[in-house]
Short mmCIF file of N, CA and C in Angstrom, two decimals:
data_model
loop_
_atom_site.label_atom_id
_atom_site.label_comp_id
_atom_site.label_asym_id
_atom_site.label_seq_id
_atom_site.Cartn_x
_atom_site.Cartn_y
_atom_site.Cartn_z
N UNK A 1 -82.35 15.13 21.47
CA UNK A 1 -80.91 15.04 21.37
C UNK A 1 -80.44 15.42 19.96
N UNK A 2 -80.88 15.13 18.54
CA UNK A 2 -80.65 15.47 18.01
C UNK A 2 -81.05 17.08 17.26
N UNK A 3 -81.57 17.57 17.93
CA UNK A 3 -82.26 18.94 17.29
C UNK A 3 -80.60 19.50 18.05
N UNK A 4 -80.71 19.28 19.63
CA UNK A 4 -79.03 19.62 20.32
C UNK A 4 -78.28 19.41 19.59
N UNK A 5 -77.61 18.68 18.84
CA UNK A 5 -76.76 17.83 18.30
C UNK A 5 -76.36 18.84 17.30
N UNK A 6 -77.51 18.67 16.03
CA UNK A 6 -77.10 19.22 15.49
C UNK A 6 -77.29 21.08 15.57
N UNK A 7 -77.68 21.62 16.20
CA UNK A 7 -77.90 23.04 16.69
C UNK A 7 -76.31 23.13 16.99
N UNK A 8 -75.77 22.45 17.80
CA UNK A 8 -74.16 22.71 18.24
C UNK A 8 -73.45 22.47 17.31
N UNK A 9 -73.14 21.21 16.18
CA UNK A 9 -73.07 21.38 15.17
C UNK A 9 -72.85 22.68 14.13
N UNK A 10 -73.94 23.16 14.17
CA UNK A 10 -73.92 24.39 13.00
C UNK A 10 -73.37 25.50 13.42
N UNK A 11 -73.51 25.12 15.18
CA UNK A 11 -72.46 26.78 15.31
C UNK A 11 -71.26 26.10 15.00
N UNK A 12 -70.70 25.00 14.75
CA UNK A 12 -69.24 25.16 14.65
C UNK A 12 -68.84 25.08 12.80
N UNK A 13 -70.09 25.61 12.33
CA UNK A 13 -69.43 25.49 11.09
C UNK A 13 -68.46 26.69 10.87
N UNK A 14 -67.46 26.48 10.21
CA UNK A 14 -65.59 27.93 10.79
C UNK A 14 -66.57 28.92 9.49
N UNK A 15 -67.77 29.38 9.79
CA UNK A 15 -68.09 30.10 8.20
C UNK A 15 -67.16 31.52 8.10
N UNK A 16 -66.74 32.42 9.02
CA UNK A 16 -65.88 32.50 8.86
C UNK A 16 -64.18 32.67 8.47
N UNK A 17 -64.02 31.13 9.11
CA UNK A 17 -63.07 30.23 8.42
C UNK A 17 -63.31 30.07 6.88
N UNK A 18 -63.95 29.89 6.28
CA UNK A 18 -64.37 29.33 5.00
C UNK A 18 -64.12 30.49 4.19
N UNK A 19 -65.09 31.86 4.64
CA UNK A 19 -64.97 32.81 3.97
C UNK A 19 -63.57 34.20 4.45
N UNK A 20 -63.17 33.22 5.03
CA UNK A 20 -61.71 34.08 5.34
C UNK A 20 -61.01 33.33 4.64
N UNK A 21 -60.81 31.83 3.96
CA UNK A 21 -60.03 31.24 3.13
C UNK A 21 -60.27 32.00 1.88
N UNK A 22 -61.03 32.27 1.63
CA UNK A 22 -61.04 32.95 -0.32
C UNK A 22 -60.51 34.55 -0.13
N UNK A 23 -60.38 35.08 0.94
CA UNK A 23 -60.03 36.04 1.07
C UNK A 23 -58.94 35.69 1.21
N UNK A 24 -57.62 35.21 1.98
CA UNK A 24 -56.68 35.19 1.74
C UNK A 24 -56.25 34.44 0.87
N UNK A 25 -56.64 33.69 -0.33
CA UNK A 25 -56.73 32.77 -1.16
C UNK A 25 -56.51 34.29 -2.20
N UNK A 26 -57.68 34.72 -1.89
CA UNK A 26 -57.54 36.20 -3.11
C UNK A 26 -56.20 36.92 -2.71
N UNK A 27 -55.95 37.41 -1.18
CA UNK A 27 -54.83 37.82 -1.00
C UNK A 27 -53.91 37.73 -1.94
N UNK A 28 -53.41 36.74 -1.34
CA UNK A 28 -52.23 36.00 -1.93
C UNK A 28 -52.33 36.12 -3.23
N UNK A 29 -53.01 35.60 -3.94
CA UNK A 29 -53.25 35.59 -5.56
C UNK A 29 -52.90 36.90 -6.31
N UNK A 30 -53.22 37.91 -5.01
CA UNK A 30 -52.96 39.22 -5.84
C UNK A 30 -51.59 39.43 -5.32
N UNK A 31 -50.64 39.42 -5.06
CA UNK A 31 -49.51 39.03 -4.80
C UNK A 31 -48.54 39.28 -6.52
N UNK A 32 -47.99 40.63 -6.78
CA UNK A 32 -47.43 40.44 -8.05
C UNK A 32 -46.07 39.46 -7.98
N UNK A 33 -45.34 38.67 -6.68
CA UNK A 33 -44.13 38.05 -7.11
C UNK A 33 -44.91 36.59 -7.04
N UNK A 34 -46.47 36.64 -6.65
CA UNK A 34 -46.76 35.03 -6.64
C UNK A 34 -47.33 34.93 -7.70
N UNK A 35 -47.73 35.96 -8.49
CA UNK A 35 -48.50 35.53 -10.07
C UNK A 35 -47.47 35.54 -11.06
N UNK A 36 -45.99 35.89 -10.77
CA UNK A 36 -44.72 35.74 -11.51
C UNK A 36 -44.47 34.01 -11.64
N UNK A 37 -44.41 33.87 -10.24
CA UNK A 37 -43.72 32.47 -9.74
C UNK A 37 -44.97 31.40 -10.54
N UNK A 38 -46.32 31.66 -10.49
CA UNK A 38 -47.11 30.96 -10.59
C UNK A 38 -47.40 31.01 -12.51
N UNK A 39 -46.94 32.26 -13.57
CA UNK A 39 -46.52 31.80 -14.61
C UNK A 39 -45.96 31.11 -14.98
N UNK A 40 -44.59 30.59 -14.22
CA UNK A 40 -43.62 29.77 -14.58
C UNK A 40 -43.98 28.61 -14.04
N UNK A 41 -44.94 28.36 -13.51
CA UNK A 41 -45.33 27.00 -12.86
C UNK A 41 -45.04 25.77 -13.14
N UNK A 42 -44.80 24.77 -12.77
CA UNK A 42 -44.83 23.07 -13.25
C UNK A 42 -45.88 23.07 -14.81
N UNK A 43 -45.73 22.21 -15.13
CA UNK A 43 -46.23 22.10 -16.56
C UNK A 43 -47.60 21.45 -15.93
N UNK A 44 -47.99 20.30 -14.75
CA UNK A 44 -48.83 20.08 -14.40
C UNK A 44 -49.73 21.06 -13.47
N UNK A 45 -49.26 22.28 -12.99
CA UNK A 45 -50.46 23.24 -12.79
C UNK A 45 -50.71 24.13 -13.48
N UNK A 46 -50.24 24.25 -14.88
CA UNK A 46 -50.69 25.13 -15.88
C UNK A 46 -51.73 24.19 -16.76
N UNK A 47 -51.66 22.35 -16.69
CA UNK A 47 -52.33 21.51 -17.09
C UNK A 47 -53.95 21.92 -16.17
N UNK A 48 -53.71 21.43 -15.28
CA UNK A 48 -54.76 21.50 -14.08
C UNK A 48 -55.54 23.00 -14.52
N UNK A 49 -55.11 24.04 -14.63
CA UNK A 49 -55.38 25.37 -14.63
C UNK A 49 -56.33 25.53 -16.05
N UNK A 50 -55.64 24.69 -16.62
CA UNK A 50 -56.55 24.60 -18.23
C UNK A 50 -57.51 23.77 -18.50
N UNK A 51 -57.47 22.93 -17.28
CA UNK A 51 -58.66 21.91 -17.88
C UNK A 51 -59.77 22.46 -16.58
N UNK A 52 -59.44 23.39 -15.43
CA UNK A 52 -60.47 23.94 -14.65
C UNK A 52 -61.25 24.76 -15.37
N UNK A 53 -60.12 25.82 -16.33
CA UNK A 53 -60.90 26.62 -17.24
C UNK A 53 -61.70 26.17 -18.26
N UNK A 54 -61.64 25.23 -18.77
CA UNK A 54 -62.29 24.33 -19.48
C UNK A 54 -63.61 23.56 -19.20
N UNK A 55 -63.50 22.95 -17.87
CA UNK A 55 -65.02 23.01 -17.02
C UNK A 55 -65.91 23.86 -16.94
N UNK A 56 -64.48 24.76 -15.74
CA UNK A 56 -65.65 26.52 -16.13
C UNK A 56 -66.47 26.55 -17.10
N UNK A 57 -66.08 26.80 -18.63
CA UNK A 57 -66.66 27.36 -19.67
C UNK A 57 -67.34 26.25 -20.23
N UNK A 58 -67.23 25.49 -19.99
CA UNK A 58 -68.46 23.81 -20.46
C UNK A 58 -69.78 24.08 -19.56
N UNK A 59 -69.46 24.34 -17.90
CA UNK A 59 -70.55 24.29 -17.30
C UNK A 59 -71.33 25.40 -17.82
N UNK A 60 -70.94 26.85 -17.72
CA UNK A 60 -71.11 28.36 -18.51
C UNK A 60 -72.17 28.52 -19.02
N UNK A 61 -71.42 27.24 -20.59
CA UNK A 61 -72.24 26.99 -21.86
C UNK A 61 -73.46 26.48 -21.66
N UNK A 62 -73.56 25.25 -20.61
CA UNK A 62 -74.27 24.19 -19.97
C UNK A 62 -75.48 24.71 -19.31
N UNK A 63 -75.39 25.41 -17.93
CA UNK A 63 -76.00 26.13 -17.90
C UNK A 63 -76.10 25.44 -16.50
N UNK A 64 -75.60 24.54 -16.31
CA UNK A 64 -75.57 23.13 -14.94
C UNK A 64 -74.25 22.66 -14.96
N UNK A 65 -73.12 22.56 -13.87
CA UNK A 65 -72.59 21.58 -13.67
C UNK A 65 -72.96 20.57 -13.90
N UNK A 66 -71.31 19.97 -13.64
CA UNK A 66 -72.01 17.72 -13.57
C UNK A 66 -71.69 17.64 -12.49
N UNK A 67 -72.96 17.02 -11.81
CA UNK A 67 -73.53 16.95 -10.52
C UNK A 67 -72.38 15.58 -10.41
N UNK A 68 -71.99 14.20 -11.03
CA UNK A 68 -71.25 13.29 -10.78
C UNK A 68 -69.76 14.12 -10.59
N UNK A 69 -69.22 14.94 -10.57
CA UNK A 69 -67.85 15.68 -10.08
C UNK A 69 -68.11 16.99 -9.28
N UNK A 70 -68.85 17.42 -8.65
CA UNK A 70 -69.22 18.32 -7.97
C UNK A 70 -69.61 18.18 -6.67
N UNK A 71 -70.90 17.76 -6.53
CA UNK A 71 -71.12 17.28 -5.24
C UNK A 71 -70.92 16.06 -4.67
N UNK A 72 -71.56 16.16 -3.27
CA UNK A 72 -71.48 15.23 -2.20
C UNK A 72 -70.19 15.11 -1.99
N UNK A 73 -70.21 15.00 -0.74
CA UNK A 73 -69.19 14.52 0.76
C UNK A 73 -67.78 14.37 -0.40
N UNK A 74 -67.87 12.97 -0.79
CA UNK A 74 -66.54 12.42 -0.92
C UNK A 74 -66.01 13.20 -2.40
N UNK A 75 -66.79 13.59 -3.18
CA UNK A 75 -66.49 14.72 -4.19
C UNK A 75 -66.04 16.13 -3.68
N UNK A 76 -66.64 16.87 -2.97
CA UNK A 76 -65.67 17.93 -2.68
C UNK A 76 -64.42 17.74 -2.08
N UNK A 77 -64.25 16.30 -0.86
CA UNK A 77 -63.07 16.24 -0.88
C UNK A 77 -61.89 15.95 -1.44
N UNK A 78 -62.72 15.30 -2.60
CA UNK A 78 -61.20 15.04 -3.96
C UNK A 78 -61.37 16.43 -4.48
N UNK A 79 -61.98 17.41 -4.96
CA UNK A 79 -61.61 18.48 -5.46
C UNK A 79 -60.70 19.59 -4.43
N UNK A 80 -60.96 19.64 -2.55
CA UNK A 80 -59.82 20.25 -2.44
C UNK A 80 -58.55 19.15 -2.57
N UNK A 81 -58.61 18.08 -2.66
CA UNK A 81 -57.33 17.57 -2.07
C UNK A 81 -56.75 17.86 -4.00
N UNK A 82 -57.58 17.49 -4.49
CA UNK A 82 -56.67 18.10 -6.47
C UNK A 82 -56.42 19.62 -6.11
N UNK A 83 -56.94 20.58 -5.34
CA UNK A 83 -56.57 21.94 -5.31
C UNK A 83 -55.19 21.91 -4.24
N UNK A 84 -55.04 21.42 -3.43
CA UNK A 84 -53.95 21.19 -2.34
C UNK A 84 -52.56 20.25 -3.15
N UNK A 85 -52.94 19.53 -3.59
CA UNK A 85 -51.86 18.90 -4.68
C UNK A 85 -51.59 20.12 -5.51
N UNK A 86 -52.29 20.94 -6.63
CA UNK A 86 -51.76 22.16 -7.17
C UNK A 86 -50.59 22.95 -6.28
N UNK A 87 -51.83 23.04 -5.44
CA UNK A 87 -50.93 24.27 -4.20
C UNK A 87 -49.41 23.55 -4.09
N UNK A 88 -48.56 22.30 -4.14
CA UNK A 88 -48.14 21.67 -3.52
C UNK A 88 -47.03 22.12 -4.46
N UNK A 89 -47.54 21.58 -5.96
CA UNK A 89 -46.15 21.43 -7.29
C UNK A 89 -46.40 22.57 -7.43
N UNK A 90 -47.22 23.93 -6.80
CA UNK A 90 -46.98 25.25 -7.85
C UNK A 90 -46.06 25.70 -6.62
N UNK A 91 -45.69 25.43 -5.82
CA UNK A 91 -45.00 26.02 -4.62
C UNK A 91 -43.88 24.97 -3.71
N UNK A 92 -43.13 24.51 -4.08
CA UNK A 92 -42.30 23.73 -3.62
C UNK A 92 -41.84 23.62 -2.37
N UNK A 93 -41.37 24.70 -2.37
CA UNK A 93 -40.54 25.12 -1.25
C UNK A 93 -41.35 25.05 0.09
N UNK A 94 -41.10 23.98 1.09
CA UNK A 94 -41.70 24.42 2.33
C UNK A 94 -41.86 25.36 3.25
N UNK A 95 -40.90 26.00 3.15
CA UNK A 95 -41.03 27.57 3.92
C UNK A 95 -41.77 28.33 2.68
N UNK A 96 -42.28 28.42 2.05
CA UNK A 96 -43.10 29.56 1.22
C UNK A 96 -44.25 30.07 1.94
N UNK A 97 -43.75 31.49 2.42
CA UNK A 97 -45.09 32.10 2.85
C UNK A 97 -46.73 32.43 2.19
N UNK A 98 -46.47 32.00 1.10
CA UNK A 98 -47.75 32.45 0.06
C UNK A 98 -48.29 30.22 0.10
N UNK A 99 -47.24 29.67 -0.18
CA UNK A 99 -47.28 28.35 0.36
C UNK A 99 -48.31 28.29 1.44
N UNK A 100 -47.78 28.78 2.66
CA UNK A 100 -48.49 28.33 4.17
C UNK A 100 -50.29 28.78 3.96
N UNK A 101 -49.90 30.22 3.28
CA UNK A 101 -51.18 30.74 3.23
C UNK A 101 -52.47 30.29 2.79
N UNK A 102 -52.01 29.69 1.79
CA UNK A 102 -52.82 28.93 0.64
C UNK A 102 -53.21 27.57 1.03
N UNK A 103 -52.46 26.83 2.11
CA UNK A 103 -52.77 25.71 3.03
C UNK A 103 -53.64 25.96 3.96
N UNK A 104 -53.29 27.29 4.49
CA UNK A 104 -54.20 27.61 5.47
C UNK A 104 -55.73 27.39 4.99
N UNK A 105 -55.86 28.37 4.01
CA UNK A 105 -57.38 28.30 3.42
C UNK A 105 -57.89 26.84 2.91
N UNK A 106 -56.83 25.97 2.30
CA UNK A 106 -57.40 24.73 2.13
C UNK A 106 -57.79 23.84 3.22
N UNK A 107 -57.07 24.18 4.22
CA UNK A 107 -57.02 23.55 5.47
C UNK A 107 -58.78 23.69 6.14
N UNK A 108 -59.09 25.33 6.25
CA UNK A 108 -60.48 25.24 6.43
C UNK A 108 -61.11 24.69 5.66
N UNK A 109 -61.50 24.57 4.35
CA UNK A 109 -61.97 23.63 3.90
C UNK A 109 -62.21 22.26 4.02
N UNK A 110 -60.96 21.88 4.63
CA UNK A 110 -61.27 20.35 5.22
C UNK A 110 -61.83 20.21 6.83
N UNK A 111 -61.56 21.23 7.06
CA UNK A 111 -62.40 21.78 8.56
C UNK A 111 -63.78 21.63 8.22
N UNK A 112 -64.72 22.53 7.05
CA UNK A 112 -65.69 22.47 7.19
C UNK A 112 -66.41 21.28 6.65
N UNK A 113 -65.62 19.88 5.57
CA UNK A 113 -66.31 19.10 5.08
C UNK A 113 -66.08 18.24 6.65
N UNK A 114 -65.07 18.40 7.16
CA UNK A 114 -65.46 17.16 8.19
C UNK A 114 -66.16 17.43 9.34
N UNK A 115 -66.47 18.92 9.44
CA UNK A 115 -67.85 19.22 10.36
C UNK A 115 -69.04 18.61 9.65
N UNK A 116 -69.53 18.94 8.32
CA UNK A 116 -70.49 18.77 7.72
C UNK A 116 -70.90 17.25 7.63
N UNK A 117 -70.11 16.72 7.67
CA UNK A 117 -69.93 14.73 7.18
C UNK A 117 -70.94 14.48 8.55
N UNK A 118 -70.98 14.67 9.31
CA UNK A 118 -72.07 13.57 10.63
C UNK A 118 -73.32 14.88 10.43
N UNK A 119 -73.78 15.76 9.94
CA UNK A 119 -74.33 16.62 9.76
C UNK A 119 -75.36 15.70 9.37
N UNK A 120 -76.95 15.91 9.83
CA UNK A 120 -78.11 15.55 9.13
C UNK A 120 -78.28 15.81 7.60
N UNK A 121 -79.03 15.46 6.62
CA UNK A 121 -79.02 15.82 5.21
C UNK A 121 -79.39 16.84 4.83
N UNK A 122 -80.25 17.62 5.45
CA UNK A 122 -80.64 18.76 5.34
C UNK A 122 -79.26 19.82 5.15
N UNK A 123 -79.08 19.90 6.48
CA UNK A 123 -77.85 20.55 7.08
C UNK A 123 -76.24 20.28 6.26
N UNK A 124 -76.49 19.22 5.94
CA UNK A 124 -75.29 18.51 5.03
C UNK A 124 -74.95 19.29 4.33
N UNK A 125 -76.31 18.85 3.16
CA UNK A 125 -76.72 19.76 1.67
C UNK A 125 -76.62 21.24 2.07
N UNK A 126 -77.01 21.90 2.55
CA UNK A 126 -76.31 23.44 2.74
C UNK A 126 -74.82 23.66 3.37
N UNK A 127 -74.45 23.14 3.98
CA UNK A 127 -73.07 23.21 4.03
C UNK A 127 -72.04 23.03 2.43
N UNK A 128 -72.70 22.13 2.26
CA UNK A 128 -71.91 21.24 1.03
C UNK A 128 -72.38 22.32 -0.14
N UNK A 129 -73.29 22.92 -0.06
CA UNK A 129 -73.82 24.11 -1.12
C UNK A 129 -72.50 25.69 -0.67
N UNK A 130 -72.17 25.78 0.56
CA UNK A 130 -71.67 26.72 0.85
C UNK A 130 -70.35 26.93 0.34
N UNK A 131 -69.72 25.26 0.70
CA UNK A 131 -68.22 24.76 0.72
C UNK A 131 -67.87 24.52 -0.93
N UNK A 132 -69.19 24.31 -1.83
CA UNK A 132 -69.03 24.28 -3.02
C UNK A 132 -68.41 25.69 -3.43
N UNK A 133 -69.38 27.02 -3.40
CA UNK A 133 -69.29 28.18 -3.98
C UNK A 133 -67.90 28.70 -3.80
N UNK A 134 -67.40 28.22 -2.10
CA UNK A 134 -66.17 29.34 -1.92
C UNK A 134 -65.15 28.39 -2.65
N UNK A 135 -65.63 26.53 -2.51
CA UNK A 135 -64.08 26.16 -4.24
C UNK A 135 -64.02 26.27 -4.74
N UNK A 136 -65.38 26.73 -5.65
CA UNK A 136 -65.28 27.39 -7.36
C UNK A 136 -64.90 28.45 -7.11
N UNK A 137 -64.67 29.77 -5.86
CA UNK A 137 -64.09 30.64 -6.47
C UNK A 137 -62.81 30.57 -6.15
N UNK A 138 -62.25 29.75 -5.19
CA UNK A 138 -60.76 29.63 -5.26
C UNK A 138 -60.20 29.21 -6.52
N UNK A 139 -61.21 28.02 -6.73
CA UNK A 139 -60.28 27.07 -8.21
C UNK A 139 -60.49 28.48 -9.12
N UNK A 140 -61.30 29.22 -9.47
CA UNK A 140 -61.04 30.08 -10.44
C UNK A 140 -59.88 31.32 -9.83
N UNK A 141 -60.27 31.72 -8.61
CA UNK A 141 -58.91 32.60 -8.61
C UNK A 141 -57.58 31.90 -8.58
N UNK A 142 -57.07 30.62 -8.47
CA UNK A 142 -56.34 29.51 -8.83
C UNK A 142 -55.85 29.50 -9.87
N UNK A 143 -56.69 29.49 -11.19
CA UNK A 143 -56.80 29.35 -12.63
C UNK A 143 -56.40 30.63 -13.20
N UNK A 144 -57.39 31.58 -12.62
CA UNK A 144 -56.39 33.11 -13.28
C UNK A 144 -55.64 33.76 -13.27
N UNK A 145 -54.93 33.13 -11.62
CA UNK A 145 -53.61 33.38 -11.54
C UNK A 145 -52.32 32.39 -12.08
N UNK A 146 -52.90 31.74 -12.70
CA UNK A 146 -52.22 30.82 -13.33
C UNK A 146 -52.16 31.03 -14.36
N UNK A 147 -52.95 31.18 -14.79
CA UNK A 147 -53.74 31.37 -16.72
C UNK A 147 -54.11 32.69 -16.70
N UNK A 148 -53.69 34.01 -16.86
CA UNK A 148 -54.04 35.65 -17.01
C UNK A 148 -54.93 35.42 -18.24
N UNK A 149 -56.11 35.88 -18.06
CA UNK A 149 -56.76 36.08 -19.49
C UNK A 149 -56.15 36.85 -20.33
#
């Protein structure tokens, strides 16, 4: 039962889904009236934007993340829900089509941590390895459209 279990399981991971979120995540980002709107941003996602870049270039230096803000279950889900709060004050307006978009992709994200959560550990840990890579590259395409080098 469980080899079933989780075999059905893994087909429903949205991979996909996941890697169609950074693509329209990039979309959007390249968007010249949303990297206008997103200069002028709240003072708290140009905050957020500077202290991601700031991780970035600590871990860089480091050579390792910190495994205590990175992984496991209940850690990636505070990092999208801090990326979905961004999304939230950099875009106000509820009808914003670059808005919806950018939910959308966060949205799979919470698709795939709550497939992954009853997931064996094995199976977990590679999901949770997958769901990591495509938030670091949102939070950085996030950050540079926020912050233009």
């Amino acid at each position: 039962m469980t080899t079933v279990r989780s075999t059905m399981v893994k087909k429903f991971i949205p991979r996909p889904t996941v890697l169609g979120a950074l693509a329209l995540v990039q979309h959007v980002l390249a968007n010249e009236e949303v990297r206008r709107r997103l200069a002028a941003a709240p003072a708290y996602v140009m905050d957020w934007a500077a202290q991601q870049r700031t991780r970035q270039r600590n871990a860089a230096r480091r050579g390792l993340p910190d495994p205590t803000s990175r992984f496991g279950q209940k850690s990636l889900e505070r990092r999208v829900e801090s990326l979905a709060n961004v999304v939230d004050r950099a875009f106000p307006a509820p009808d914003d089509p670059a808005k919806a978009e950018l939910v959308t992709a966060i949205d799979g994200l919470r698709v795939a941590l709550l497939v992954a959560k009853p997931m064996p550990m094995v199976q977990r840990k590679k999901a949770h390895r997958r769901i990591d890579a495509q938030l670091d590259q949102m939070e950085a395409a996030l950050v540079d459209a926020v912050l233009p080098r």
